[in-house]
mmCIF file of C-alpha atoms in Angstrom:
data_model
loop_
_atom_site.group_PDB
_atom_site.id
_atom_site.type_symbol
_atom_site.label_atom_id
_atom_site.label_comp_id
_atom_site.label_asym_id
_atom_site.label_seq_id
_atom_site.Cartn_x
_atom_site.Cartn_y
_atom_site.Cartn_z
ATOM 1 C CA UNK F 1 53.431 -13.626 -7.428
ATOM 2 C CA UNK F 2 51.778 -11.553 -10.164
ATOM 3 C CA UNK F 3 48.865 -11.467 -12.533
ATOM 4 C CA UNK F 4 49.065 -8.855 -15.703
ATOM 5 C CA UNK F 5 46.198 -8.180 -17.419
ATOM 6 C CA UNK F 6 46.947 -6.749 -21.127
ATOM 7 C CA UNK F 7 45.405 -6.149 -24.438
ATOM 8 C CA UNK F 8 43.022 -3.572 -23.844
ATOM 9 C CA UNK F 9 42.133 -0.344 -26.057
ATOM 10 C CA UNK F 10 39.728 1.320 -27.874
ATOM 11 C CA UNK F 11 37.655 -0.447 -30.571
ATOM 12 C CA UNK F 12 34.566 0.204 -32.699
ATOM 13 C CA UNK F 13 31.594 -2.080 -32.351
ATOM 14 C CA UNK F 14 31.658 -5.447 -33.847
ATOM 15 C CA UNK F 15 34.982 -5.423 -33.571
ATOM 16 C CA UNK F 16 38.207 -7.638 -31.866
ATOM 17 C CA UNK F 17 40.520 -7.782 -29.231
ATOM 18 C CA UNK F 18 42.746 -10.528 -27.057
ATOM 19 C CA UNK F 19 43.196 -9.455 -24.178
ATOM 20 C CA UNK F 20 46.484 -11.554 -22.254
ATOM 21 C CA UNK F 21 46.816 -12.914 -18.492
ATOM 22 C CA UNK F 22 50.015 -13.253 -17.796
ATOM 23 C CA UNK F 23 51.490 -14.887 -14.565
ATOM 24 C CA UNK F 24 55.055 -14.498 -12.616
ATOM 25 C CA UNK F 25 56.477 -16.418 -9.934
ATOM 26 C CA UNK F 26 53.211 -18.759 -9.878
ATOM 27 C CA UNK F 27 52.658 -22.230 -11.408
ATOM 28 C CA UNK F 28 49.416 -21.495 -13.231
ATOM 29 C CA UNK F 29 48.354 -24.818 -14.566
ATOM 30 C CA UNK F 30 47.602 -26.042 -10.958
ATOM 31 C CA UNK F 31 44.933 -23.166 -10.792
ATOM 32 C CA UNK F 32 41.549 -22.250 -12.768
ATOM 33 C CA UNK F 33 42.233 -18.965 -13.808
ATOM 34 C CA UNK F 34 39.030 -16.528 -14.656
ATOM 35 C CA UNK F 35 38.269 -13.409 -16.700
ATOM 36 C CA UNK F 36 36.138 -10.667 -14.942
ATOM 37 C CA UNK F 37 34.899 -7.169 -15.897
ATOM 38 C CA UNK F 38 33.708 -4.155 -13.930
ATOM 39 C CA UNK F 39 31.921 -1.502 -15.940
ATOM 40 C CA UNK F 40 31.013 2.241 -14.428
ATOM 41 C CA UNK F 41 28.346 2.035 -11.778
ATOM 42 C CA UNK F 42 27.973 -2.058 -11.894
ATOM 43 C CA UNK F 43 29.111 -5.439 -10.097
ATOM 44 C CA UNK F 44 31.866 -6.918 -11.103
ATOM 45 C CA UNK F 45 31.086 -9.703 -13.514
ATOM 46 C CA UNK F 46 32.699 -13.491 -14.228
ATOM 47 C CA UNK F 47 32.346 -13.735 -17.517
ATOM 48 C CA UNK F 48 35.028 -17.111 -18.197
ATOM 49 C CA UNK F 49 36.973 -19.399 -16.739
ATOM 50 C CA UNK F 50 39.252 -22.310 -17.779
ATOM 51 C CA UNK F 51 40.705 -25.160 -15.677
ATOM 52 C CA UNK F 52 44.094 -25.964 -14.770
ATOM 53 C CA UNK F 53 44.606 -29.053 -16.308
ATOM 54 C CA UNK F 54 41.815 -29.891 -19.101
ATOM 55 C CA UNK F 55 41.094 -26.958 -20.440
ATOM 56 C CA UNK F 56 37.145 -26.932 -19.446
ATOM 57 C CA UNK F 57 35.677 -23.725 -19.901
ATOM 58 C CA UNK F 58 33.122 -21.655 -18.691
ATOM 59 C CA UNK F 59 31.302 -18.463 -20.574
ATOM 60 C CA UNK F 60 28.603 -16.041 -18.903
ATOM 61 C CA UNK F 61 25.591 -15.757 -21.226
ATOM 62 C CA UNK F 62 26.616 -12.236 -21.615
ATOM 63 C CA UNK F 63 29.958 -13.460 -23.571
ATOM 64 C CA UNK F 64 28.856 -16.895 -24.928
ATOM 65 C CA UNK F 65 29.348 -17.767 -28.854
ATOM 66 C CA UNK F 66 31.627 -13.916 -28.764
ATOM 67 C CA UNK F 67 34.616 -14.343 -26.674
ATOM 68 C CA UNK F 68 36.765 -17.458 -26.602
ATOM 69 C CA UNK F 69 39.587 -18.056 -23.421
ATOM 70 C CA UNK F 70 42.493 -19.847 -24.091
ATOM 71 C CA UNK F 71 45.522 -20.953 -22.448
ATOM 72 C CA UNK F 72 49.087 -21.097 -23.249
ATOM 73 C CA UNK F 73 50.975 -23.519 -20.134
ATOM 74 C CA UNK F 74 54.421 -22.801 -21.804
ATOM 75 C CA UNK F 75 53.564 -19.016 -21.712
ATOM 76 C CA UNK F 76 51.997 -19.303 -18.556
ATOM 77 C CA UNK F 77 49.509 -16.896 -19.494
ATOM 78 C CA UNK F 78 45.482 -17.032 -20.273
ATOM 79 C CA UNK F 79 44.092 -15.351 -23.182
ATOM 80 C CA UNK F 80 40.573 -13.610 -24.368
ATOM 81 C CA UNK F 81 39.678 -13.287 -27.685
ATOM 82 C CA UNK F 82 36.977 -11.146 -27.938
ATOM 83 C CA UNK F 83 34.827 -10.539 -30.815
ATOM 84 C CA UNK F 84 31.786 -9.067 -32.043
ATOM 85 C CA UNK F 85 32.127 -6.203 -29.518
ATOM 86 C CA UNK F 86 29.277 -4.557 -28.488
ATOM 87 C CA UNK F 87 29.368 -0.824 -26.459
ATOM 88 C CA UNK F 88 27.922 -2.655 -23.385
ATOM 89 C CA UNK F 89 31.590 -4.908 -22.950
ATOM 90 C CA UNK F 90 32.737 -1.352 -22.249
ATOM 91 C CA UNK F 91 34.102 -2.228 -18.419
ATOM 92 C CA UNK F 92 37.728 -2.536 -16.832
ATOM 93 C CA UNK F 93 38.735 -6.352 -17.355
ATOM 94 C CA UNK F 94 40.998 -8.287 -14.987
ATOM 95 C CA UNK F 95 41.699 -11.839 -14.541
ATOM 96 C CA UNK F 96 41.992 -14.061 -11.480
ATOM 97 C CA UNK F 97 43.671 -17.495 -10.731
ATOM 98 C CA UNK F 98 42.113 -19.595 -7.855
ATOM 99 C CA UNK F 99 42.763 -23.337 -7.212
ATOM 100 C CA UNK F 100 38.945 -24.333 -7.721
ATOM 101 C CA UNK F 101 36.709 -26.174 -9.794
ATOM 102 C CA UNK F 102 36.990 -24.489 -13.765
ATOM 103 C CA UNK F 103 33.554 -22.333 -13.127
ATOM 104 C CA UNK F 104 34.615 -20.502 -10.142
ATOM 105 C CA UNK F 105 33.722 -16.953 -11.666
ATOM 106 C CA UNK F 106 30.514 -18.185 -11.679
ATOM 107 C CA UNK F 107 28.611 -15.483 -9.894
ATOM 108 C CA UNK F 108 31.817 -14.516 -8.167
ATOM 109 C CA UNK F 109 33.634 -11.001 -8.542
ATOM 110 C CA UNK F 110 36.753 -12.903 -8.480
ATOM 111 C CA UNK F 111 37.571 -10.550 -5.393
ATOM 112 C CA UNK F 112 38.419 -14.189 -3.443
ATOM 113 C CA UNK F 113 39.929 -15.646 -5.831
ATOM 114 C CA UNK F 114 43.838 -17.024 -4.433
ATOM 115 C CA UNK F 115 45.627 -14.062 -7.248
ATOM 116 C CA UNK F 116 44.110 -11.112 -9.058
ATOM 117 C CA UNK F 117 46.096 -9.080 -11.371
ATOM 118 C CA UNK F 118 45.230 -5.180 -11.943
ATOM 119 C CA UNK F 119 42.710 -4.655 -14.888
ATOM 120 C CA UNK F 120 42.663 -3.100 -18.296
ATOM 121 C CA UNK F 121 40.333 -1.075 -20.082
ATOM 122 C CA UNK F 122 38.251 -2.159 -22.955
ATOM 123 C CA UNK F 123 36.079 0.344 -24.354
ATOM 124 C CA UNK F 124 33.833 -0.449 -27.259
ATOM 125 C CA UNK F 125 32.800 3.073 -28.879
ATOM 126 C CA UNK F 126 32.215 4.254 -32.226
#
């Protein structure tokens, strides 16, 4: 079983980027799957989640009204679409699958979550 994180770079403020969870040898509609970010120095963060099955969604007042998460069942992957970056979304993001209620990474790290893939860097620079 295996979570990929993807889709990270390098990108000026105000700018975009979709970053891709992709999962192997796991059915990932039975689980919530969540976004999380760890930036220098700081806790790691849930920033969104998305059930299994109906697509409810959850987004950490840091994120809200900027990033939008997605899923794609046939795909088996979860998306971000970030925009309006800002230099403080700077952080290493990873994403997590857990069979739980859609808001899991609420207030969680995501460090207990069932799967956790390995993370990728966004960093939002001029």
């Amino acid at each position: 079983v295996q979570l990929q994180a993807s889709g990270g770079g390098l990108v000026q403020p105000g700018g975009s980027l979709k970053l891709s969870c992709a999962a192997s040898g796991l059915l990932l509609d039975y689980y919530a799957v969540g976004w999380f970010r760890q930036a220098p120095g700081k806790e790691p963060e849930g920033i969104s989640c998305i059930s299994g099955s109906d697509s409810n969604s959850y987004y950490a007042d840091s994120v809200k009204g900027r990033f939008t998460i997605s899923r794609d069942s046939a795909k088996k992957s979860v998306y971000l679409e970030m925009n309006s970056l800002k230099p403080e979304d700077t952080a290493v993001y990873y994403c997590a699958a857990k069979m739980a209620p859609y808001y899991f990474c609420r207030h969680s790290s995501g460090r207990d979550a069932d799967y956790a893939g390995q993370g990728t860097q966004v960093t939002v620079s001029s």
